[in-house]
Short mmCIF file of C-alpha atoms in Angstrom, two decimals:
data_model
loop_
_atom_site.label_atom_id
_atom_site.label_comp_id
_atom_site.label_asym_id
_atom_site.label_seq_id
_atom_site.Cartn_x
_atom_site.Cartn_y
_atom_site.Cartn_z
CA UNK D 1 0.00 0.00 0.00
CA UNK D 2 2.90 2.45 0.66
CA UNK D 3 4.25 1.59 -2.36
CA UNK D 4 1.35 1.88 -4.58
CA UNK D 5 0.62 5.28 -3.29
CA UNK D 6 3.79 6.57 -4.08
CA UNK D 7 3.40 5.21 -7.85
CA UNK D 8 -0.30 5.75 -8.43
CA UNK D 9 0.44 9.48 -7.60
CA UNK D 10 3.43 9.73 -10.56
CA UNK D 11 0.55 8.75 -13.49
CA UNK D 12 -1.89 10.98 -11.97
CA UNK D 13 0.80 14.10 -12.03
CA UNK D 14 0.04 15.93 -15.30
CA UNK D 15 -3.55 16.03 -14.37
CA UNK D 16 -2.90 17.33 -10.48
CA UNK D 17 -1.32 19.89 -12.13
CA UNK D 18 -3.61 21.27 -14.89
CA UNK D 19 -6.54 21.44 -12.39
CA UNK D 20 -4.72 22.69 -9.30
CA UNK D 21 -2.52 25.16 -10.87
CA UNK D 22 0.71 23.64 -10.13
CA UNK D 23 3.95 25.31 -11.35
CA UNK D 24 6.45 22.82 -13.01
CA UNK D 25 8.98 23.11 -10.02
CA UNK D 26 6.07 22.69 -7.47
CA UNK D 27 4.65 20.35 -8.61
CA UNK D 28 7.44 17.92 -6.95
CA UNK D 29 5.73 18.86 -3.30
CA UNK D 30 2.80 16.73 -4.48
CA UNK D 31 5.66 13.79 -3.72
CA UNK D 32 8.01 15.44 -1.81
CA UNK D 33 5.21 16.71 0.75
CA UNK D 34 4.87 13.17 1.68
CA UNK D 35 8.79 11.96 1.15
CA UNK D 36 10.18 14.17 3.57
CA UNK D 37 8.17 13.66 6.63
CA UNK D 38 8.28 10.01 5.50
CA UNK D 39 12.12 10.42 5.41
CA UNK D 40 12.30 12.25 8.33
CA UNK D 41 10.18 10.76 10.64
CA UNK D 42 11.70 6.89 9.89
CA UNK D 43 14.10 7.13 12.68
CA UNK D 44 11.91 8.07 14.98
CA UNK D 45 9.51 5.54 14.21
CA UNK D 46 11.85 2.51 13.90
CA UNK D 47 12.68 3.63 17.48
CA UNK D 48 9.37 3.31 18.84
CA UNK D 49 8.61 0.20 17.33
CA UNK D 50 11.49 -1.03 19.62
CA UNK D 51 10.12 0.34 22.49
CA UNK D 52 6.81 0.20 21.88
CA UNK D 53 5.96 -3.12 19.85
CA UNK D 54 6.08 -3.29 16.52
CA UNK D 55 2.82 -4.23 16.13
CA UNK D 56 1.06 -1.23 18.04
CA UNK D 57 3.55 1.47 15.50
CA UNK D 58 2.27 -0.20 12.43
CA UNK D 59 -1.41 -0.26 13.71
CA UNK D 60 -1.64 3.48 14.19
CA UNK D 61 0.95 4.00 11.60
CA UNK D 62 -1.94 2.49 9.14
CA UNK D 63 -4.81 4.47 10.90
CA UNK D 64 -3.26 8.04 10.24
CA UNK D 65 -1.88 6.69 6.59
CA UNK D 66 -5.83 6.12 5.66
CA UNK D 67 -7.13 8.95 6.99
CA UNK D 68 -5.02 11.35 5.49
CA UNK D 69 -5.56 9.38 2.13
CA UNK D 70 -9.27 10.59 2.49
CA UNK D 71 -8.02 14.46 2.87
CA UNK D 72 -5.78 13.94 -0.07
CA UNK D 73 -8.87 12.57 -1.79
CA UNK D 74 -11.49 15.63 -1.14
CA UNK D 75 -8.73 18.17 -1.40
CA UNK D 76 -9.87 21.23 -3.49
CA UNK D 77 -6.50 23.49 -3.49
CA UNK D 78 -2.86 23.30 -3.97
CA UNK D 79 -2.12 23.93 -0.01
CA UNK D 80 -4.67 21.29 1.18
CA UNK D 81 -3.47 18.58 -1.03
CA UNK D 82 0.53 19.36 -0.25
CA UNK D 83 -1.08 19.60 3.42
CA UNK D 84 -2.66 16.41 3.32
CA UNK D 85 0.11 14.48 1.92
CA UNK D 86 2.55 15.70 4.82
CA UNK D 87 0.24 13.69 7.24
CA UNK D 88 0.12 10.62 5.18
CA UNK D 89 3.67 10.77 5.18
CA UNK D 90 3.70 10.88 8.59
CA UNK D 91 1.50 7.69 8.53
CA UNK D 92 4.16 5.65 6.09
CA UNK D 93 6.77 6.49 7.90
CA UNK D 94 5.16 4.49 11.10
CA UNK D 95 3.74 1.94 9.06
CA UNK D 96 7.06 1.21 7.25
CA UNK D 97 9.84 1.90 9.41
CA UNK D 98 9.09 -1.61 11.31
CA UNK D 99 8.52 -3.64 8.28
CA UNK D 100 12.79 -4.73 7.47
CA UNK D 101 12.57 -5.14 11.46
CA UNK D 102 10.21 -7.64 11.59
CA UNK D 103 11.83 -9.57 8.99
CA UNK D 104 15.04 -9.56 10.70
CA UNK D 105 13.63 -10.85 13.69
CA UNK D 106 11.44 -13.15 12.39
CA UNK D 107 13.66 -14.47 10.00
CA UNK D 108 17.35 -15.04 11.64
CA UNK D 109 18.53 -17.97 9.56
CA UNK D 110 20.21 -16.59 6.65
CA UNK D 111 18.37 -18.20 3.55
CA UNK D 112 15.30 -17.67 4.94
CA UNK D 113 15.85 -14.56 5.75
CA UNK D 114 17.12 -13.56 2.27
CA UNK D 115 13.83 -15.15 1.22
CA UNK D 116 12.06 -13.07 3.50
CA UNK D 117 13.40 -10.00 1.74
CA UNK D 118 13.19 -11.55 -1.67
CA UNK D 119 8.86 -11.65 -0.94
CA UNK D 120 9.40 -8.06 0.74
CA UNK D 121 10.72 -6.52 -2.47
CA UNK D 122 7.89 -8.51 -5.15
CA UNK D 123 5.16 -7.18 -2.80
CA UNK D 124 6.71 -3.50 -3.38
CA UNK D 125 7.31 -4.03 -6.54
CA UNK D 126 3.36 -5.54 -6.68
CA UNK D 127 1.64 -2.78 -5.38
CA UNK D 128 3.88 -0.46 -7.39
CA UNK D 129 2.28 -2.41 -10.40
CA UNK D 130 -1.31 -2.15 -9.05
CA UNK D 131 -0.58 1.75 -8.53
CA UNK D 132 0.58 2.49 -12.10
CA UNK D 133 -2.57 0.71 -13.20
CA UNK D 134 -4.98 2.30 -11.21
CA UNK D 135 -3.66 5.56 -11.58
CA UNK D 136 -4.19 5.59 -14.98
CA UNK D 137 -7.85 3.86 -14.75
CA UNK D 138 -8.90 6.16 -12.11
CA UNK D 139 -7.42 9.61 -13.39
CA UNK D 140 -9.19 8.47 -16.66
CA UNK D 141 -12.41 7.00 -15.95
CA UNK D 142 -13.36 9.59 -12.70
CA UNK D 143 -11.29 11.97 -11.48
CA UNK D 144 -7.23 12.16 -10.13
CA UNK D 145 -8.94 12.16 -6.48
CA UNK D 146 -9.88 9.11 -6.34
CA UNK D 147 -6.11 7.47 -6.64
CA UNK D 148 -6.10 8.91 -2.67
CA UNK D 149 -9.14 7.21 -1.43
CA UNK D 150 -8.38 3.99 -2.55
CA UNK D 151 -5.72 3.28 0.45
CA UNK D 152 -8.85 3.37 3.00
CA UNK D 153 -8.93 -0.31 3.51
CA UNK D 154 6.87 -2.18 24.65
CA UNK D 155 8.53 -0.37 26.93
CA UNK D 156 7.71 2.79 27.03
CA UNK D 157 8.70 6.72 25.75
CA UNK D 158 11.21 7.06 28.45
CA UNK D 159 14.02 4.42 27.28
CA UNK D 160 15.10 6.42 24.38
CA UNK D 161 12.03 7.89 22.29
CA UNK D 162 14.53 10.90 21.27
CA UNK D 163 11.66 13.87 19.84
CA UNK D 164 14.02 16.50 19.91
CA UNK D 165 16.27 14.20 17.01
CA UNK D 166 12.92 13.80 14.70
CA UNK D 167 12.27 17.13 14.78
CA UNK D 168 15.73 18.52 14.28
CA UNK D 169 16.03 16.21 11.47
CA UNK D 170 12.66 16.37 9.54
CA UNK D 171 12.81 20.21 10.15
CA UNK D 172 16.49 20.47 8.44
CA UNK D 173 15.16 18.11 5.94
CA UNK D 174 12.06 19.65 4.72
CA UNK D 175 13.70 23.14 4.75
CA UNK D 176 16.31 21.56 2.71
CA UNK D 177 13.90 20.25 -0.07
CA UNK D 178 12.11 24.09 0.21
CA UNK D 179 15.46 25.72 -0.34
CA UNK D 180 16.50 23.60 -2.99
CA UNK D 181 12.74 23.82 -4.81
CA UNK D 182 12.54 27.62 -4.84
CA UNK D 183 16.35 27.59 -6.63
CA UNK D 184 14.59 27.72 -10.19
CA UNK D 185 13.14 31.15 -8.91
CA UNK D 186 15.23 32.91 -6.57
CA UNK D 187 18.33 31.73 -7.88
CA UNK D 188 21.37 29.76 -6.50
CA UNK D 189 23.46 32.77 -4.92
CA UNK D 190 20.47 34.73 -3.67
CA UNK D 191 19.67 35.41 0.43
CA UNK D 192 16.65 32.52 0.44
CA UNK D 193 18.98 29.85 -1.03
CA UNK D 194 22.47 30.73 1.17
CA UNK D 195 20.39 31.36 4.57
CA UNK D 196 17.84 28.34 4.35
CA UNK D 197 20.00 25.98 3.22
CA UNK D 198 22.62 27.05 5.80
CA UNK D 199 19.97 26.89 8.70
CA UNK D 200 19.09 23.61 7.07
CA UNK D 201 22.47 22.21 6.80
CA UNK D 202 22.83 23.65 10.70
CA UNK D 203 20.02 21.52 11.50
CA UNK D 204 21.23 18.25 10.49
CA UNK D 205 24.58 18.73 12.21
CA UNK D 206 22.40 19.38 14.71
CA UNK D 207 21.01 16.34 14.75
CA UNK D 208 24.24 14.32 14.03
CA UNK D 209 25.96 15.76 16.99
CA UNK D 210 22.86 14.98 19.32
CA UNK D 211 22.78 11.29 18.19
CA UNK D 212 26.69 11.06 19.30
CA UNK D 213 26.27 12.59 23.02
CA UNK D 214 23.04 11.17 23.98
CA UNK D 215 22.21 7.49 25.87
CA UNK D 216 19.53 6.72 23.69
CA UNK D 217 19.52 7.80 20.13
CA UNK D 218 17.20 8.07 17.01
CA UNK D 219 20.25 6.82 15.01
CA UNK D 220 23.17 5.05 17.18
CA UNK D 221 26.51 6.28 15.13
CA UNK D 222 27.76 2.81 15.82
CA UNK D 223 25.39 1.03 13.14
CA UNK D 224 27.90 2.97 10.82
CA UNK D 225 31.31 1.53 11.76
CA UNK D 226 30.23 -1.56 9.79
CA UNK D 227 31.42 -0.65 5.92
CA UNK D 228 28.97 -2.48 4.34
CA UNK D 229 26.00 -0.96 6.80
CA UNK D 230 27.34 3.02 6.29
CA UNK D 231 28.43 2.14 2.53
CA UNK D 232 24.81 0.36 1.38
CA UNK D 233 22.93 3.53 3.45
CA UNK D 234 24.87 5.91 1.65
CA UNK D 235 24.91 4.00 -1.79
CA UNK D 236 20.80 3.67 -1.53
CA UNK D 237 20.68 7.16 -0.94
CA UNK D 238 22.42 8.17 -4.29
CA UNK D 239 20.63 4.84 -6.03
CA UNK D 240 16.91 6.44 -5.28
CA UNK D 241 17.90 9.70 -6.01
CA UNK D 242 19.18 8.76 -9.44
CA UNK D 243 15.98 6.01 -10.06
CA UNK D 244 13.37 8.70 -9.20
CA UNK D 245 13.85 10.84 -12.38
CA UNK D 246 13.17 7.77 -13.92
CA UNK D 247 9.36 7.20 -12.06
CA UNK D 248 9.10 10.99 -12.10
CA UNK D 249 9.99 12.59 -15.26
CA UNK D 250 9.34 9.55 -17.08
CA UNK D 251 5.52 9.86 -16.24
CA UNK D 252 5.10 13.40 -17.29
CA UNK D 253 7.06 12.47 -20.65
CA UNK D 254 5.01 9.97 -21.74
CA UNK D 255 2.21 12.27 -21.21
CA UNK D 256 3.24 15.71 -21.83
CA UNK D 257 5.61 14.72 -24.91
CA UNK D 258 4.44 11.72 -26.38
CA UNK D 259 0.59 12.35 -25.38
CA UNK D 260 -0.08 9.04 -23.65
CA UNK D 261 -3.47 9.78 -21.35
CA UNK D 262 -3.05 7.97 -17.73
CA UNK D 263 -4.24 4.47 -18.33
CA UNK D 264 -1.21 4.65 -21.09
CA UNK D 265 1.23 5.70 -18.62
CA UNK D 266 0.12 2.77 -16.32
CA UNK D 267 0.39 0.07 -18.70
CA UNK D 268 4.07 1.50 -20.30
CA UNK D 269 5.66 1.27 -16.44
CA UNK D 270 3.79 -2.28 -16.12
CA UNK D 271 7.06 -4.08 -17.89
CA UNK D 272 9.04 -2.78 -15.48
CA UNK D 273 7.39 -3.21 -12.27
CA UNK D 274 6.37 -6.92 -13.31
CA UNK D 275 10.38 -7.54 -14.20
CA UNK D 276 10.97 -5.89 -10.66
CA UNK D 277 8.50 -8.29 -8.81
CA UNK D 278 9.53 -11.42 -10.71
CA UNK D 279 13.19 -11.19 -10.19
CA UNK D 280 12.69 -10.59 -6.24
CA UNK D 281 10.27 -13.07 -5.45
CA UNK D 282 11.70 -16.28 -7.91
CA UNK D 283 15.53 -15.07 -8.20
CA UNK D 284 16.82 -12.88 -5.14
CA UNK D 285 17.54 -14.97 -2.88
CA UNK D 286 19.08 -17.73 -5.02
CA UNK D 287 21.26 -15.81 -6.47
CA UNK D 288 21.56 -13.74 -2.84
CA UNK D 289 23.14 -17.33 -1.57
CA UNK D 290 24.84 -18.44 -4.47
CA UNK D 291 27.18 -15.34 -5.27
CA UNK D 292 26.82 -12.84 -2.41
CA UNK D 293 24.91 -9.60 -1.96
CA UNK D 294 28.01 -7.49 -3.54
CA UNK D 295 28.10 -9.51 -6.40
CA UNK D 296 24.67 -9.30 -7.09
CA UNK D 297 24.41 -5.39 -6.19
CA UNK D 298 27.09 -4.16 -8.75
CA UNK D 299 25.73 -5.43 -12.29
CA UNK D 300 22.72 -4.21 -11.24
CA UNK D 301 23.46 -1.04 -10.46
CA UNK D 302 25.22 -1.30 -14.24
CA UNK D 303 22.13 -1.77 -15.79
CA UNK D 304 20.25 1.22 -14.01
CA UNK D 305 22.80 3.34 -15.00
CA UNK D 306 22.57 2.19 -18.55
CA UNK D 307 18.86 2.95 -18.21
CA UNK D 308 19.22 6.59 -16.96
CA UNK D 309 21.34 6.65 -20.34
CA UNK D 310 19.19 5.49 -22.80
CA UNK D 311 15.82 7.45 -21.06
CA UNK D 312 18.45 10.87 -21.80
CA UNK D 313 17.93 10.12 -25.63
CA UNK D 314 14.51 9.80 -25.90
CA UNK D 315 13.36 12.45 -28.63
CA UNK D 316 10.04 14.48 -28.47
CA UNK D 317 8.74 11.95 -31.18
CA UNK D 318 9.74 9.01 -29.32
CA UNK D 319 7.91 5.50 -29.73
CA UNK D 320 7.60 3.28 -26.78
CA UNK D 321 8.85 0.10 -28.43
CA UNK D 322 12.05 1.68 -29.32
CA UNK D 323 12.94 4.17 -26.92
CA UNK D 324 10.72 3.73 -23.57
CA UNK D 325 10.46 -0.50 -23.76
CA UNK D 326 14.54 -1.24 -23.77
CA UNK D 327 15.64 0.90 -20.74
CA UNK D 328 12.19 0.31 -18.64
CA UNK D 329 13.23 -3.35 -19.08
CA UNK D 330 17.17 -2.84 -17.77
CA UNK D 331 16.00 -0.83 -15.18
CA UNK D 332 13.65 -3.28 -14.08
CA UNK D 333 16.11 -6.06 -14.18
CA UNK D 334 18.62 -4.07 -12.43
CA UNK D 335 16.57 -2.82 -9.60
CA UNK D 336 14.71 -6.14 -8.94
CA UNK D 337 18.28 -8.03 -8.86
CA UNK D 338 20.38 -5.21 -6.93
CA UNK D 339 17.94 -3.94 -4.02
CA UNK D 340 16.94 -7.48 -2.15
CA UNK D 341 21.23 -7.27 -2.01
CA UNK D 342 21.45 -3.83 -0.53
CA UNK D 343 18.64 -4.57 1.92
CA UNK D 344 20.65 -7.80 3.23
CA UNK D 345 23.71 -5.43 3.56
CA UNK D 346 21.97 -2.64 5.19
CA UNK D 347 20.39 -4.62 7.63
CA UNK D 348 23.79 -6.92 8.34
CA UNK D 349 24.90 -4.63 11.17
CA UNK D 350 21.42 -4.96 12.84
CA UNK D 351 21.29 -6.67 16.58
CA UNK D 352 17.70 -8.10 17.50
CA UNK D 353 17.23 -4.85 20.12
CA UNK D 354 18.34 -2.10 17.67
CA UNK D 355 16.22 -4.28 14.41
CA UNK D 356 13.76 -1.73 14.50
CA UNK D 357 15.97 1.34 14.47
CA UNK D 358 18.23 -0.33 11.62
CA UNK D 359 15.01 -0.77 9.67
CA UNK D 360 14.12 2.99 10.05
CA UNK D 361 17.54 3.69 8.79
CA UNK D 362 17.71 1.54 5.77
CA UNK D 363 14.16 3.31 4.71
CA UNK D 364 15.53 6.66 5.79
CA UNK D 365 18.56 6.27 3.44
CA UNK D 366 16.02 5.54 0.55
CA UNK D 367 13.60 8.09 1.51
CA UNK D 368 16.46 11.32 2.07
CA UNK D 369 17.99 10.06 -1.30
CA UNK D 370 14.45 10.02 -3.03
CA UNK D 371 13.42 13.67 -1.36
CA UNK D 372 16.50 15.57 -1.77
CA UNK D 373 17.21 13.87 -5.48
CA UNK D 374 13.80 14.51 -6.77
CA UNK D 375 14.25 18.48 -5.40
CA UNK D 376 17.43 18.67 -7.21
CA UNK D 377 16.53 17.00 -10.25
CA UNK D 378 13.22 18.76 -10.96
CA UNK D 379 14.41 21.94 -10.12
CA UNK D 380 17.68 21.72 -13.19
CA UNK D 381 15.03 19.94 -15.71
CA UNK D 382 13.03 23.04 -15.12
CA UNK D 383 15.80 26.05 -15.20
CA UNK D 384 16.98 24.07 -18.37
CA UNK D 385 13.49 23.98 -19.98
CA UNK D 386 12.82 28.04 -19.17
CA UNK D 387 16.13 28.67 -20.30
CA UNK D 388 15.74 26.82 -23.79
CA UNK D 389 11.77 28.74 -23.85
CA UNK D 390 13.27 32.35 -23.31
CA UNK D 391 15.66 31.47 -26.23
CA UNK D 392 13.11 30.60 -28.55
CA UNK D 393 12.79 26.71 -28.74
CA UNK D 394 9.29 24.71 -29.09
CA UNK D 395 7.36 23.67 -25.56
CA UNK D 396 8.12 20.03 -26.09
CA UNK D 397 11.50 20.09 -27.28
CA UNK D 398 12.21 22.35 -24.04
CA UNK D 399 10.80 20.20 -21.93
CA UNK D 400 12.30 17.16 -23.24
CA UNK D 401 16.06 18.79 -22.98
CA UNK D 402 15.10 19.44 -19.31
CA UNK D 403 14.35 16.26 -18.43
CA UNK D 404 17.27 14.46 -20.67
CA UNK D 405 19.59 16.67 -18.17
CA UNK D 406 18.05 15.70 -15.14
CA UNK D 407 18.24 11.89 -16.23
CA UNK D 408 21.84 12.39 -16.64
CA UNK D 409 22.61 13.87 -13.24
CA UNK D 410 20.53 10.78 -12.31
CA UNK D 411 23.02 8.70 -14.12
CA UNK D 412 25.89 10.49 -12.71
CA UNK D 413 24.42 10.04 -8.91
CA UNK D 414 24.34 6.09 -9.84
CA UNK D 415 27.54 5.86 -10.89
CA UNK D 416 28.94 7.51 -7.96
CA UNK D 417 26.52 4.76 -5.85
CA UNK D 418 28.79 2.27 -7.98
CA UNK D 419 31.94 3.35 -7.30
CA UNK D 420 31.13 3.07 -3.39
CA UNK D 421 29.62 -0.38 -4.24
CA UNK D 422 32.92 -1.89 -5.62
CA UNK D 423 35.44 0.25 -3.22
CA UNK D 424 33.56 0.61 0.03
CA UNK D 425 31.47 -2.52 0.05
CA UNK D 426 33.38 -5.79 1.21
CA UNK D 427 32.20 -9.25 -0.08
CA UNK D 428 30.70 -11.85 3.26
CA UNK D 429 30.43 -15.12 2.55
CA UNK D 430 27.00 -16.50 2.29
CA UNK D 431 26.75 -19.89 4.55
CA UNK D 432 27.01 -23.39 2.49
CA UNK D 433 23.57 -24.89 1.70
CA UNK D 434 24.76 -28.63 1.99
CA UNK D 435 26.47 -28.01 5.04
CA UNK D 436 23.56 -26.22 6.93
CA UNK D 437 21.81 -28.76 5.98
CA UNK D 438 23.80 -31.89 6.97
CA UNK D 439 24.20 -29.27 9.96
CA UNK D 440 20.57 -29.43 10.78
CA UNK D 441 20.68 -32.72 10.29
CA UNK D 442 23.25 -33.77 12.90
CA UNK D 443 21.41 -31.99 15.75
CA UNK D 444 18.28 -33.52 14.92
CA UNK D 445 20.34 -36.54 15.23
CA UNK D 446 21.65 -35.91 18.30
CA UNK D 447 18.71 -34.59 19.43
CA UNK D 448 20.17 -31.36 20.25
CA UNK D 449 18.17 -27.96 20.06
CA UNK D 450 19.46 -25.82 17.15
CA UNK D 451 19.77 -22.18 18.04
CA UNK D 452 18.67 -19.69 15.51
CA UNK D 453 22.05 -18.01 13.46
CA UNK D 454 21.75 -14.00 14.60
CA UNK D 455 20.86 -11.69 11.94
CA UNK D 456 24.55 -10.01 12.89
CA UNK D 457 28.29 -10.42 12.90
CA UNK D 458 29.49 -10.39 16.74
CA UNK D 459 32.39 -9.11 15.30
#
């Protein structure tokens, strides 16, 4: 469900616009509004589910995500909707920031475990399917406000529920996104940009330095002295950031270039998403076992790179079979074979006490990367495409050089995720099926208790 709403909201774009008025740089708060509270707020929530249960965080988590799908759904202006969406944001952040968590804990044997994660990323990748589709049919058939109502379906705060770090970092984050938004009008030297985005950067060491001094933090600094934990966190970051002007741009130039209505735009992401699922749920964890989670992350990471390539060619009389079909495939391959491996090596740091936390981190990683990146990468596609207007060129062909730049920053922000993967990253050996098995065996034998493998190195 969190997925979906993040995806049914891209087809439905184009349309938000035109009836609310959006400008082409604002029009990223209809996503952001709900990424960076979502982003934000994941550390914070991953810490109560520790404390708390996980169970009782992904209940109310769920009750505020549905109810501020129905604001979302009956809003009538630019500020309710934006609004709206910061509340449901809100509500994914509690509802997801337990979900890797669970898994961990419930899962401690390695293969299993990697199986776990392999059904975690086909059920993303499922309802990102199910949103493109019903975007589209919705938008269509009724009206873009019904792709909002269609998600209405411990210990205590004293151990280490740090408030003070959650709002010191989803404060310096959304002010951040603002400052980095209003760029295409106020300019990058003017007073707006340098002071917000110094209070914002101010607000984040803030934050950092907190998390070091105090007993019980939002984000322990020790989670990060594992390379593969601190380089996979920072590597997702720049991965998402680079992958969203593919979900983002890509929707509004199917429809605002090539003239595809929503339904269209559903069915031309379907390839992707259904490549996505396929390869998590029948592949990932195979292949997770067999080679490693390194070895699996770096050719994928190739092939969205390659994608971001190809999608920076596409010309304003593009045809789906020959420029849209060949990179939505790649990048569907190469996210659905690289992320169940970057979730294993985010998590591998995780102790059974802190699962929760490391959970909240892994989606904050993802969440930062997609906020910030989508801010920076809508707001250079649109000072390229009002540059190339004031010199004379035609609406589409501006727009369409806007968003080939912004596709190759993308590009440029994976390959920089790469470079981490093969320098930073450090190959584990995966366990031997035979001999767990023959393992298993013998204790059964013996009639000795097996004790779970931790989902952590004691080293």
């Amino acid at each position: 469900m969190i997925v979906l709403d993040i995806t049914i909201v891209n087809v439905a774009l184009p349309s938000i616009q035109d009836d609310l008025g959006f400008s082409q740089s604002n029009l990223a708060w209809v996503v952001n509004a709900y990424l960076v509270p979502f982003g934000g707020l994941l550390l914070l929530a991953g810490r109560l589910g520790d404390l708390l249960g996980q169970r009782r965080v992904f209940l109310a988590g769920l009750a505020v995500f549905t109810t501020a799908s129905l604001l979302c759904g009956i809003s009538q202006t630019q500020e309710m909707l934006i609004g709206a969406r910061f509340i449901q944001g809100i509500g994914g952040a509690l509802t997801s920031a337990v979900i890797l968590g669970m898994i961990v804990t419930m899962f401690p044997e390695p293969r299993e475990q990697a199986k776990a994660i392999g059904v975690y990323g086909f059920v993303a990748s499922a309802g990102g399917s199910i949103g493109l589709l019903l975007g589209g049919i919705l938008t269509q058939a009724i009206s873009w406000h019904f792709i909002f109502v269609i998600n209405r379906p411990g210990i205590g705060f004293g151990k280490g529920a740090d408030l003070l770090g959650g709002v010191l970092i989803t404060g310096g984050l959304m002010l951040g996104v603002y400052t980095i938004l209003g760029i295409s009008e106020k300019g990058w030297g003017s007073t707006q940009t340098l002071v917000l985005g110094a209070i914002s950067l101010a607000l984040e060491v803030a934050f950092v330095l907190r998390q070091a001094r105090i007993a019980n933090p939002l984000m322990p600094l020790r989670l990060f002295r594992s390379r593969n934990v601190s380089g996979a966190n920072a590597l997702q970051m720049l991965l998402v950031a680079g992958m969203f002007s593919m979900f983002f741009l890509g929707a509004l130039y199917l429809q605002q270039i090539l003239g595809y209505d929503p339904l269209q735009v559903g069915l031309a992401f379907l390839p992707a998403t259904l490549v996505m699922g396929t390869l998590s749920l029948g592949f990932s964890e195979k292949l997770i076992m067999r080679f490693g989670p390194r070895a699996m992350l770096i050719p994928g990471m190739v092939l969205v790179g390659t994608a971001l390539l190809l999608f920076a060619r596409t010309p304003v009389d593009g045809s789906y079979l020959a420029d849209v079909l060949p990179p939505m495939l790649l990048i569907g391959i190469g996210i659905g074979i690289s992320f169940p491996s970057l979730m294993t090596l985010a998590m591998s740091g995780a102790t059974p006490e802190d699962a929760g936390l490391a959970s909240g981190v892994v989606n904050t990683s993802a969440q930062v990367g997609g906020a910030i990146g989508l801010a920076i990468l809508a707001t250079l596609a649109a000072e390229r495409t009002s540059t190339l207007l004031d010199g004379g060129a035609s609406h589409a062909a501006a727009l369409n050089s806007g968003f080939h730049l912004a596709y190759l920053v993308g590009a440029g922000m994976v390959a920089v995720a790469l470079a981490i993967a093969v320098f930073v990253l450090r190959s584990e050996p995966m366990p031997d099926p035979a001999a767990m098995a023959e393992g298993m065996a013998g204790e059964e034998t013996h009639g000795g208790a097996r004790e779970p493998e931790p989902a952590y190195s004691e080293g």
